[in-house]
CSV table of C-alpha atoms and ligand atoms in Angstrom, one decimal:
chain,number,residue,atom,x,y,z
E,1,MET,CA,212.8,153.0,-222.3
E,2,ALA,CA,211.0,155.5,-220.3
E,3,LYS,CA,209.8,158.5,-222.0
E,4,ALA,CA,207.8,161.8,-221.1
E,5,LYS,CA,204.7,162.5,-222.9
E,6,ARG,CA,202.5,165.5,-222.9
E,7,GLN,CA,198.8,164.9,-221.5
E,8,TYR,CA,195.6,167.0,-221.0
E,9,VAL,CA,194.6,166.7,-217.1
E,10,CYS,CA,191.0,167.8,-216.0
E,11,GLN,CA,191.1,170.1,-213.4
E,12,ASN,CA,187.6,168.9,-211.9
E,13,CYS,CA,188.5,165.2,-211.5
E,14,GLY,CA,192.2,164.5,-212.0
E,15,SER,CA,191.7,162.2,-214.9
E,16,ALA,CA,194.3,162.4,-217.7
E,17,THR,CA,193.8,161.9,-221.8
E,18,TYR,CA,196.4,162.2,-224.4
E,19,ARG,CA,194.3,164.3,-226.8
E,20,TRP,CA,192.7,167.6,-225.9
E,21,GLN,CA,188.9,167.5,-225.8
E,22,GLY,CA,186.4,170.1,-224.8
E,23,GLN,CA,184.7,167.8,-222.3
E,24,CYS,CA,186.1,165.7,-220.0
E,25,ALA,CA,184.9,162.1,-220.7
E,26,ASP,CA,184.9,160.8,-217.1
E,27,CYS,CA,183.4,163.8,-215.2
E,28,GLY,CA,181.8,165.1,-218.0
E,29,GLU,CA,182.7,169.1,-217.0
E,30,TRP,CA,183.4,171.3,-220.1
E,31,ASN,CA,186.5,173.2,-220.8
E,32,THR,CA,188.5,171.9,-217.7
E,33,LEU,CA,191.2,170.1,-219.6
E,34,VAL,CA,194.6,171.7,-219.3
E,35,GLU,CA,197.9,170.5,-220.9
E,36,GLU,CA,200.6,169.4,-218.3
E,37,ALA,CA,203.7,167.7,-218.2
E,38,GLY,CA,202.9,163.9,-218.2
E,39,GLU,CA,204.3,161.2,-216.0
E,40,THR,CA,206.9,158.8,-217.2
E,41,VAL,CA,205.3,156.2,-219.2
E,42,PHE,CA,207.1,152.8,-219.2
E,43,SER,CA,206.5,150.3,-222.1
E,44,ALA,CA,204.4,147.6,-221.6
E,45,LYS,CA,207.2,145.3,-221.7
E,46,HIS,CA,208.7,146.3,-218.4
E,47,ASP,CA,208.3,143.4,-216.2
E,48,LEU,CA,207.5,144.1,-212.3
E,49,SER,CA,207.5,140.2,-211.4
E,50,LYS,CA,211.4,139.7,-211.4
E,51,GLY,CA,214.0,141.7,-209.4
E,52,GLY,CA,212.0,142.9,-206.4
E,53,ARG,CA,212.9,142.7,-202.4
E,54,THR,CA,210.8,140.2,-200.3
E,55,LEU,CA,208.9,142.0,-197.6
E,56,VAL,CA,208.7,141.1,-194.2
E,57,LEU,CA,205.0,140.3,-193.3
E,58,GLU,CA,203.9,141.1,-189.9
E,59,THR,CA,200.7,140.0,-188.0
E,60,LEU,CA,198.0,141.9,-186.5
E,61,ASP,CA,198.4,140.9,-182.7
E,62,ALA,CA,202.0,142.4,-182.9
E,63,ASP,CA,202.2,145.6,-180.2
E,64,SER,CA,202.1,148.9,-181.7
E,65,LYS,CA,202.1,152.1,-179.8
E,66,MET,CA,199.5,154.7,-180.5
E,67,PRO,CA,200.1,157.5,-182.4
E,68,ASP,CA,201.4,161.1,-180.3
E,69,ARG,CA,198.7,163.5,-180.3
E,70,MET,CA,199.2,167.2,-179.7
E,71,LEU,CA,195.9,169.2,-178.5
E,72,CYS,CA,195.8,172.6,-179.9
E,73,GLY,CA,193.6,173.7,-176.9
E,74,ILE,CA,190.6,174.9,-179.0
E,75,ALA,CA,188.4,171.9,-177.6
E,76,GLU,CA,186.1,171.9,-180.7
E,77,PHE,CA,188.8,171.6,-183.2
E,78,ASP,CA,190.5,168.9,-181.4
E,79,ARG,CA,187.1,167.3,-180.8
E,80,ALA,CA,186.6,167.2,-184.7
E,81,LEU,CA,190.0,165.8,-185.2
E,82,GLY,CA,189.2,162.7,-182.8
E,83,GLY,CA,191.5,164.1,-180.0
E,84,GLY,CA,194.1,166.5,-181.7
E,85,PHE,CA,196.6,166.4,-184.2
E,86,VAL,CA,198.6,163.2,-184.9
E,87,ALA,CA,202.5,163.8,-185.0
E,88,GLY,CA,203.7,162.7,-188.6
E,89,SER,CA,200.5,163.1,-190.3
E,90,ALA,CA,198.9,165.2,-192.8
E,91,THR,CA,195.6,167.1,-192.5
E,92,LEU,CA,193.5,168.7,-195.4
E,93,ILE,CA,191.2,171.5,-194.7
E,94,GLY,CA,188.8,172.4,-197.1
E,95,GLY,CA,186.1,175.3,-197.3
E,96,ASP,CA,184.6,178.4,-199.2
E,97,PRO,CA,186.5,181.4,-199.7
E,98,GLY,CA,186.4,183.7,-196.5
E,99,ILE,CA,184.7,181.2,-194.4
E,100,GLY,CA,187.4,181.3,-191.9
E,101,LYS,CA,190.3,178.8,-192.6
E,102,SER,CA,192.9,180.9,-192.1
E,103,THR,CA,191.7,182.5,-189.1
E,104,LEU,CA,190.9,179.2,-187.5
E,105,LEU,CA,194.2,177.8,-188.3
E,106,LEU,CA,196.4,180.8,-187.1
E,107,GLN,CA,194.5,180.7,-183.8
E,108,ALA,CA,195.5,176.9,-183.5
E,109,ALA,CA,198.8,177.8,-184.4
E,110,GLY,CA,199.1,180.5,-181.9
E,111,ARG,CA,198.0,178.2,-179.0
E,112,LEU,CA,200.4,175.5,-179.9
E,113,ALA,CA,203.2,178.0,-180.2
E,114,LYS,CA,202.4,179.4,-177.0
E,115,SER,CA,202.1,175.7,-175.3
E,116,GLY,CA,205.7,175.3,-176.3
E,117,LYS,CA,205.4,173.6,-179.7
E,118,SER,CA,207.4,174.6,-182.4
E,119,VAL,CA,205.1,176.0,-185.3
E,120,VAL,CA,205.6,177.4,-188.6
E,121,TYR,CA,202.6,179.4,-190.7
E,122,ILE,CA,203.6,179.6,-194.3
E,123,SER,CA,201.3,181.6,-196.2
E,124,GLY,CA,201.1,181.7,-200.1
E,125,GLU,CA,198.1,184.0,-200.2
E,126,GLU,CA,198.9,186.7,-197.7
E,127,ALA,CA,201.8,188.9,-197.0
E,128,ALA,CA,203.4,188.1,-193.6
E,129,ALA,CA,202.4,191.6,-192.5
E,130,GLN,CA,199.0,191.1,-193.2
E,131,VAL,CA,198.9,187.4,-191.0
E,132,ARG,CA,200.9,189.4,-188.4
E,133,LEU,CA,198.3,192.2,-188.1
E,134,ARG,CA,195.4,189.4,-187.9
E,135,ALA,CA,197.2,187.4,-185.4
E,136,GLN,CA,197.6,190.9,-183.0
E,137,ARG,CA,193.7,191.3,-183.8
E,138,LEU,CA,193.1,188.0,-182.6
E,139,GLY,CA,195.5,188.7,-179.4
E,140,LEU,CA,198.0,186.0,-180.4
E,141,GLY,CA,200.5,188.9,-180.9
E,142,ASP,CA,202.9,187.3,-178.7
E,143,ALA,CA,202.8,183.9,-179.7
E,144,PRO,CA,206.1,182.3,-181.1
E,145,VAL,CA,204.5,181.1,-184.2
E,146,ALA,CA,207.4,181.3,-187.3
E,147,LEU,CA,205.9,182.9,-190.2
E,148,ALA,CA,206.8,183.2,-193.9
E,149,SER,CA,205.2,184.1,-197.0
E,150,ALA,CA,206.5,181.9,-199.7
E,151,THR,CA,205.1,179.4,-202.5
E,152,SER,CA,208.3,177.5,-203.6
E,153,VAL,CA,207.9,173.9,-202.0
E,154,ARG,CA,211.8,173.7,-202.5
E,155,ASP,CA,212.2,177.1,-200.5
E,156,ILE,CA,209.9,175.9,-198.2
E,157,LEU,CA,211.6,172.3,-197.6
E,158,ALA,CA,214.9,174.0,-197.5
E,159,THR,CA,213.7,176.1,-194.4
E,160,LEU,CA,211.8,173.5,-192.5
E,161,ASP,CA,214.8,171.1,-193.0
E,162,ARG,CA,217.1,173.9,-190.4
E,163,LYS,CA,214.0,173.9,-187.9
E,164,SER,CA,212.6,170.9,-186.1
E,165,ALA,CA,209.0,171.8,-186.4
E,166,ASP,CA,205.9,169.7,-184.7
E,167,PHE,CA,203.2,172.1,-186.4
E,168,VAL,CA,203.4,173.2,-190.1
E,169,VAL,CA,200.5,175.0,-191.7
E,170,ILE,CA,200.5,175.4,-195.3
E,171,ASP,CA,197.8,178.5,-196.7
E,172,SER,CA,196.7,177.3,-199.4
E,173,ILE,CA,198.1,173.9,-201.3
E,174,GLN,CA,196.7,175.7,-204.3
E,175,THR,CA,199.2,178.5,-204.2
E,176,MET,CA,202.3,176.2,-204.1
E,177,HIS,CA,204.5,175.4,-206.8
E,178,SER,CA,207.2,172.6,-207.6
E,179,ASP,CA,209.8,173.6,-209.6
E,180,LEU,CA,210.0,170.1,-210.7
E,181,ILE,CA,206.8,170.4,-213.1
E,182,ASP,CA,206.2,173.1,-215.5
E,183,SER,CA,202.7,173.8,-215.0
E,184,ALA,CA,200.9,176.6,-213.2
E,185,PRO,CA,200.3,176.6,-209.8
E,186,GLY,CA,196.7,175.2,-208.7
E,187,THR,CA,197.1,172.9,-211.8
E,188,VAL,CA,196.4,169.1,-210.7
E,189,SER,CA,199.7,167.9,-211.1
E,190,GLN,CA,201.2,171.0,-209.4
E,191,VAL,CA,199.0,170.7,-206.5
E,192,ARG,CA,199.7,166.5,-206.3
E,193,ALA,CA,203.4,167.4,-206.7
E,194,SER,CA,203.5,170.0,-204.1
E,195,ALA,CA,201.5,168.3,-201.4
E,196,GLN,CA,203.5,164.7,-202.1
E,197,GLU,CA,206.9,166.6,-201.0
E,198,LEU,CA,205.2,168.4,-198.2
E,199,ILE,CA,203.4,165.2,-196.8
E,200,ARG,CA,206.6,163.2,-197.2
E,201,TYR,CA,208.4,165.7,-195.1
E,202,ALA,CA,205.6,165.3,-192.6
E,203,LYS,CA,205.7,161.6,-192.3
E,204,ASP,CA,209.4,161.8,-192.1
E,205,GLY,CA,210.0,164.5,-189.7
E,206,GLY,CA,207.2,163.6,-187.3
E,207,ALA,CA,205.5,166.8,-188.0
E,208,ALA,CA,201.8,167.6,-188.0
E,209,ILE,CA,201.2,169.2,-191.4
E,210,VAL,CA,197.8,171.0,-192.4
E,211,LEU,CA,197.1,172.0,-195.8
E,212,VAL,CA,194.4,174.6,-196.8
E,213,GLY,CA,192.7,173.7,-199.9
E,214,HIS,CA,190.1,175.9,-201.7
E,215,VAL,CA,186.7,174.3,-202.6
E,216,THR,CA,184.7,174.5,-205.8
E,217,LYS,CA,181.1,175.7,-206.2
E,218,ASP,CA,179.7,172.2,-205.8
E,219,GLY,CA,181.5,171.8,-202.4
E,220,THR,CA,184.4,169.5,-203.4
E,221,ILE,CA,187.9,170.6,-202.6
E,222,ALA,CA,189.4,172.1,-206.0
E,223,GLY,CA,190.7,170.4,-208.3
E,224,PRO,CA,192.3,167.2,-207.4
E,225,ARG,CA,190.0,164.9,-205.5
E,226,VAL,CA,193.4,163.0,-205.5
E,227,LEU,CA,194.5,165.3,-202.9
E,228,GLU,CA,192.0,163.7,-200.3
E,229,HIS,CA,193.6,160.2,-201.1
E,230,MET,CA,196.9,161.3,-200.1
E,231,VAL,CA,196.3,163.1,-196.6
E,232,ASP,CA,195.4,161.0,-193.4
E,233,THR,CA,192.4,163.4,-192.4
E,234,VAL,CA,190.2,165.7,-194.3
E,235,LEU,CA,188.2,168.2,-192.8
E,236,ALA,CA,185.2,170.4,-194.2
E,237,PHE,CA,184.7,174.0,-192.8
E,238,GLU,CA,181.1,175.0,-193.4
E,239,GLY,CA,178.6,177.4,-192.9
E,240,GLU,CA,177.0,180.3,-194.6
E,241,ARG,CA,179.3,183.3,-194.8
E,242,SER,CA,176.2,185.4,-193.9
E,243,HIS,CA,175.5,183.7,-190.9
E,244,GLN,CA,178.0,183.7,-187.7
E,245,TYR,CA,178.2,179.9,-187.3
E,246,ARG,CA,180.7,177.5,-188.7
E,247,ILE,CA,180.7,173.8,-188.3
E,248,LEU,CA,184.2,171.6,-188.6
E,249,ARG,CA,183.5,168.2,-189.7
E,250,ALA,CA,185.9,165.3,-190.7
E,251,VAL,CA,185.1,164.0,-193.8
E,252,LYS,CA,187.7,161.3,-193.8
E,253,ASN,CA,190.4,160.3,-190.6
E,254,ARG,CA,192.6,157.5,-190.4
E,255,PHE,CA,193.1,158.1,-186.8
E,256,GLY,CA,189.9,158.3,-185.5
E,257,GLY,CA,186.0,158.6,-186.1
E,258,THR,CA,184.2,161.1,-189.0
E,259,ASP,CA,181.0,161.5,-186.7
E,260,GLU,CA,181.9,164.4,-183.9
E,261,ILE,CA,181.9,168.0,-185.1
E,262,GLY,CA,183.5,171.4,-183.8
E,263,VAL,CA,181.1,174.1,-183.7
E,264,PHE,CA,182.3,177.7,-184.0
E,265,ALA,CA,181.2,181.4,-184.1
E,266,MET,CA,182.7,184.0,-186.1
E,267,GLY,CA,183.2,187.2,-183.9
E,268,GLU,CA,185.1,190.2,-183.6
E,269,GLU,CA,187.9,188.3,-182.1
E,270,GLY,CA,188.1,185.3,-184.4
E,271,LEU,CA,186.3,182.0,-184.1
E,272,GLY,CA,184.9,181.3,-180.7
E,273,GLU,CA,184.0,177.9,-179.6
E,274,VAL,CA,180.5,177.1,-179.1
E,275,SER,CA,180.4,174.2,-176.6
E,276,ASN,CA,176.5,173.6,-176.2
E,277,PRO,CA,175.3,174.0,-179.9
E,278,SER,CA,172.0,171.9,-179.5
E,279,SER,CA,169.8,175.0,-179.4
E,280,LEU,CA,171.8,177.5,-181.7
E,281,PHE,CA,169.9,176.8,-185.0
E,282,LEU,CA,166.5,177.5,-183.4
E,283,THR,CA,167.1,180.9,-182.7
E,284,ASP,CA,164.7,183.6,-184.3
E,285,ARG,CA,162.1,180.8,-184.8
E,286,SER,CA,158.6,181.7,-185.7
E,287,ARG,CA,156.1,179.6,-183.8
E,288,ASP,CA,152.6,178.3,-185.0
E,289,VAL,CA,153.5,179.0,-188.9
E,290,PRO,CA,152.3,176.1,-191.3
E,291,GLY,CA,155.4,174.3,-192.9
E,292,SER,CA,157.7,174.8,-189.7
E,293,VAL,CA,159.1,171.4,-187.9
E,294,VAL,CA,162.0,171.2,-185.4
E,295,PHE,CA,164.2,167.9,-185.7
E,296,PRO,CA,166.5,166.7,-183.5
E,297,ALA,CA,169.7,165.9,-185.6
E,298,LEU,CA,172.4,164.2,-184.3
E,299,GLU,CA,176.0,165.2,-184.6
E,300,GLY,CA,178.2,162.7,-183.4
E,301,THR,CA,177.3,162.0,-179.8
E,302,ARG,CA,175.4,165.7,-179.6
E,303,PRO,CA,172.2,166.1,-180.5
E,304,VAL,CA,171.4,169.6,-182.2
E,305,LEU,CA,167.7,171.0,-182.6
E,306,VAL,CA,167.3,172.3,-186.3
E,307,GLU,CA,164.3,173.9,-187.7
E,308,VAL,CA,163.0,172.4,-191.1
E,309,GLN,CA,160.9,174.8,-192.9
E,310,ALA,CA,158.8,173.6,-196.2
E,311,LEU,CA,156.8,176.3,-198.5
E,312,THR,CA,154.4,174.7,-201.2
E,313,VAL,CA,152.6,176.7,-203.7
E,314,ARG,CA,149.7,175.3,-205.9
E,315,LEU,CA,150.1,176.0,-209.6
E,316,ALA,CA,147.7,176.5,-212.2
E,317,SER,CA,147.8,173.2,-214.4
E,318,GLY,CA,150.3,172.7,-216.8
E,319,ALA,CA,153.0,174.8,-215.8
E,320,THR,CA,156.0,172.6,-214.4
E,321,PRO,CA,156.4,173.1,-210.6
E,322,ARG,CA,159.6,174.0,-209.2
E,323,ARG,CA,161.5,171.8,-206.2
E,324,ALA,CA,164.3,173.9,-204.7
E,325,VAL,CA,166.2,172.7,-201.4
E,326,VAL,CA,168.9,174.4,-199.1
E,327,GLY,CA,170.6,172.2,-196.6
E,328,TRP,CA,169.2,169.2,-197.6
E,329,ASP,CA,169.6,166.4,-200.4
E,330,SER,CA,167.2,167.0,-203.2
E,331,GLY,CA,167.1,163.1,-204.2
E,332,ARG,CA,165.7,162.7,-200.5
E,333,LEU,CA,163.3,165.4,-200.8
E,334,ALA,CA,162.0,163.7,-204.2
E,335,MET,CA,161.6,160.4,-202.1
E,336,VAL,CA,159.5,162.1,-199.5
E,337,LEU,CA,157.5,163.7,-202.0
E,338,ALA,CA,156.6,160.7,-203.6
E,339,VAL,CA,156.0,158.7,-200.7
E,340,LEU,CA,153.4,161.2,-199.6
E,341,GLU,CA,151.6,161.3,-203.0
E,342,ALA,CA,151.9,157.5,-203.4
E,343,ARG,CA,151.1,156.0,-200.0
E,344,CYS,CA,148.8,158.7,-198.5
E,345,GLY,CA,147.2,160.2,-201.4
E,346,LEU,CA,148.5,164.1,-201.1
E,347,GLN,CA,148.4,165.6,-204.2
E,348,MET,CA,151.5,167.3,-204.4
E,349,GLY,CA,153.1,166.9,-207.8
E,350,ALA,CA,151.6,170.0,-209.2
E,351,ALA,CA,152.7,172.1,-206.1
E,352,GLU,CA,155.9,173.9,-206.3
E,353,VAL,CA,158.0,172.8,-203.2
E,354,TYR,CA,160.6,174.6,-201.0
E,355,LEU,CA,162.6,173.2,-198.3
E,356,ASN,CA,165.0,175.1,-196.3
E,357,ILE,CA,166.8,174.0,-193.3
E,358,ALA,CA,167.3,177.4,-191.0
E,359,GLY,CA,170.5,179.1,-189.8
E,360,GLY,CA,172.8,177.7,-192.7
E,361,TYR,CA,173.0,174.1,-191.3
E,362,ARG,CA,173.5,171.2,-193.5
E,363,LEU,CA,171.3,168.0,-192.8
E,364,THR,CA,172.9,164.5,-193.3
E,365,ASP,CA,170.9,162.5,-190.8
E,366,PRO,CA,168.6,160.0,-192.3
E,367,ALA,CA,166.0,160.6,-189.3
E,368,ALA,CA,165.1,163.9,-190.7
E,369,ASP,CA,162.7,161.9,-193.1
E,370,LEU,CA,159.7,162.4,-191.1
E,371,ALA,CA,160.2,165.9,-190.0
E,372,VAL,CA,160.4,166.6,-193.8
E,373,ALA,CA,157.5,165.1,-194.5
E,374,ALA,CA,155.8,166.7,-191.4
E,375,ALA,CA,156.8,170.0,-192.7
E,376,LEU,CA,155.3,169.2,-196.1
E,377,ILE,CA,152.1,167.8,-195.0
E,378,SER,CA,152.0,171.0,-192.7
E,379,ALA,CA,152.6,173.6,-195.5
E,380,PHE,CA,150.5,171.7,-197.9
E,381,THR,CA,147.4,171.4,-195.8
E,382,GLU,CA,148.3,174.9,-193.8
E,383,ARG,CA,148.0,173.3,-190.5
E,384,PRO,CA,150.8,174.0,-188.1
E,385,VAL,CA,152.5,171.7,-186.4
E,386,PRO,CA,152.6,172.4,-182.7
E,387,ALA,CA,155.3,174.7,-181.5
E,388,ASP,CA,156.3,172.5,-178.5
E,389,ALA,CA,156.8,169.0,-180.7
E,390,ILE,CA,159.8,167.7,-182.2
E,391,VAL,CA,159.4,165.1,-185.3
E,392,PHE,CA,161.8,162.4,-186.2
E,393,GLY,CA,162.0,159.0,-188.0
E,394,GLU,CA,163.4,157.4,-191.1
E,395,LEU,CA,161.0,156.7,-194.2
E,396,SER,CA,160.9,153.8,-196.4
E,397,LEU,CA,159.4,153.8,-200.1
E,398,SER,CA,156.5,151.5,-198.6
E,399,GLY,CA,155.7,154.6,-196.5
E,400,GLU,CA,156.7,152.6,-193.1
E,401,VAL,CA,158.3,154.8,-190.6
E,402,ARG,CA,161.6,153.1,-189.4
E,403,GLN,CA,163.6,153.2,-186.2
E,404,VAL,CA,166.5,155.7,-185.7
E,405,SER,CA,169.4,155.5,-183.5
E,406,HIS,CA,169.5,157.1,-180.3
E,407,ASP,CA,165.8,158.3,-180.1
E,408,GLY,CA,166.7,158.6,-176.1
E,409,LEU,CA,169.2,161.1,-176.7
E,410,ARG,CA,167.2,162.9,-179.1
E,411,LEU,CA,163.9,163.1,-176.9
E,412,ARG,CA,166.0,164.2,-173.7
E,413,GLU,CA,167.7,166.9,-175.1
E,414,ALA,CA,164.4,168.3,-176.7
E,415,ALA,CA,163.1,167.9,-173.1
E,416,LYS,CA,165.7,169.8,-171.8
E,417,LEU,CA,165.0,172.4,-174.1
E,418,GLY,CA,161.2,172.6,-173.3
E,419,PHE,CA,159.6,170.7,-175.9
E,420,SER,CA,156.9,168.6,-174.6
E,421,THR,CA,156.0,166.2,-177.7
E,422,GLY,CA,157.7,163.8,-179.5
E,423,TRP,CA,156.4,162.6,-182.7
E,424,GLY,CA,158.7,159.2,-184.0
E,425,PRO,CA,158.9,155.7,-185.0
E,426,LYS,CA,156.6,153.2,-183.3
E,427,GLY,CA,158.1,151.7,-180.4
E,428,MET,CA,160.5,154.4,-179.1
E,429,LYS,CA,161.1,154.3,-175.6
E,430,ALA,CA,159.5,157.2,-173.4
E,431,VAL,CA,161.6,159.8,-171.6
E,432,LYS,CA,160.6,161.7,-168.7
E,433,GLY,CA,159.4,165.4,-169.3
E,434,ILE,CA,158.1,164.5,-172.6
E,435,SER,CA,155.1,162.6,-174.2
E,436,VAL,CA,155.9,160.6,-177.2
E,437,SER,CA,153.5,159.5,-180.1
E,438,GLY,CA,154.6,156.4,-182.2
E,439,PHE,CA,153.9,156.0,-185.9
E,440,GLY,CA,154.3,153.0,-187.8
E,441,ARG,CA,153.2,154.3,-191.1
E,442,LEU,CA,153.3,158.0,-192.6
E,443,GLY,CA,149.5,157.8,-193.4
E,444,GLU,CA,149.1,157.6,-189.6
E,445,LEU,CA,150.8,161.0,-189.2
E,446,VAL,CA,148.9,162.5,-191.9
E,447,ASP,CA,145.6,161.6,-190.1
E,448,LEU,CA,146.9,162.9,-187.1
E,449,MET,CA,147.5,166.4,-188.8
E,450,LEU,CA,144.6,166.4,-190.9
E,451,GLY,CA,142.3,165.6,-187.8
E,452,ARG,CA,141.1,162.3,-189.3
E,453,ASP,CA,140.5,159.1,-187.4
Q,1,TYD,P1,189.6,183.7,-193.3
Q,1,TYD,O1,190.3,183.0,-192.2
Q,1,TYD,O2,190.5,184.8,-194.0
Q,1,TYD,O3,188.9,183.0,-194.5
Q,1,TYD,P2,189.5,181.9,-195.5
Q,1,TYD,O4,191.0,181.8,-195.2
Q,1,TYD,O5,188.6,180.6,-195.2
Q,1,TYD,O6,189.3,182.5,-196.9
Q,1,TYD,O7,188.5,184.7,-192.9
Q,1,TYD,C1,188.1,185.7,-193.4
Q,1,TYD,C2,186.6,186.3,-192.8
Q,1,TYD,O8,186.5,186.2,-191.5
Q,1,TYD,C3,186.5,187.7,-193.3
Q,1,TYD,O9,185.7,187.9,-194.3
Q,1,TYD,C4,186.3,188.5,-192.1
Q,1,TYD,C5,186.1,187.5,-191.0
Q,1,TYD,N1,186.7,187.8,-189.7
Q,1,TYD,C6,185.9,187.9,-188.4
Q,1,TYD,O10,185.1,188.3,-188.9
Q,1,TYD,N2,186.5,188.5,-187.3
Q,1,TYD,C7,187.9,188.1,-187.2
Q,1,TYD,O11,188.2,188.3,-186.0
Q,1,TYD,C8,188.8,187.8,-188.3
Q,1,TYD,C9,190.3,187.3,-188.3
Q,1,TYD,C10,187.8,187.5,-189.5
Q,2,MG,MG1,192.6,182.5,-196.0
């Protein structure tokens, strides 16, 4: 016998319990459990081992054709997707409020519509007139985009059924509402049910659907992590709202790699493409200041030079020192500080440490370790790193400097931008236009910076 049971679903991680609790037992968040209509529960006696249909099993070497791709014409967007939108796929794009998700998708929708695709844009957050005004401001007033302001999934699917759309935007999935479920829009079960129906429409009808998702304070797509499992591609739209630059990054991609990014600048006419971002984050750099180091990060196949800034403040003994990081992993900073203290004898334990990646950039490249270490040593000893030097390398806990990928590419780009010195792992190959110094251990870098032999 199947029966429906009430349940309490955590709005942060999606886990369900049958009793209300103040704190979610899975993710530890407080006051996130909300009563929702339960899923149908079958009794344990229900036996799945009988009565099924035998599946046809296939081999891996059979011919299958590559999925159809649709280029939206915004090269940076197509690049982040791994070569355009795939027909019959679902894409989730997440980002902070006001970062430019609606703007980007409206621009993509406009371009696709102008190229002859059938495009539908459904906004659950703004009135159609608002979207139309924005489109006119973006110079897309004449694009044949079919526009509606709606939140009922049933209505949306009924509308889409009569129109064979190639590209559908749902802005946002948290405002969508399925009348099969009696909880409020934005709750885990609503979002999951609405997304499931919309994704099914895309898979059956061969449209590419894009769902906009809001993001919580800690950077995950709000409420349901489950949504990330349901879609084919998850894109994150990042950047500081106060800065002009935005980065579109694939977090998951069933049809391509996740290592390419798209770089945009928000301007008067919407999001402009930045096709050569390598020196973007270096503008306004102050030279010969202790604690500032340039690091050649790698985004997919493109090098991006970023400035790492460190500040250390020595405290009177007794107080607990503060460690704050913007744009890098705080666990990784603790590791570099520990290696500096234990392997190189720098007494940083009692100092406050602040680390910032300039320009609102987020570093994920492990080769940043040595650049961070150099910035910390420089800040702590008040000796600037030469302004024409770049630093990269991965650190191990023993204080060894490890080889990193694509050292040649990083050095060549730095040379192109006028840097003449490269500090990195021992054994990297020299490149024309830049002199390289290799370090086997972090201690050798400390000796060099302190002028010790
Ligand atoms: P929006 O796309 O509405 O953000 P999201 O959908 O992610 O919440 O972008 C809103 C911000 O972008 C808004 O604060 C104004 C800015 N903006 C520009 O600077 N120039 C423009 O041409 C547009 C359309 C928006
Ligand atoms: Mg929006």
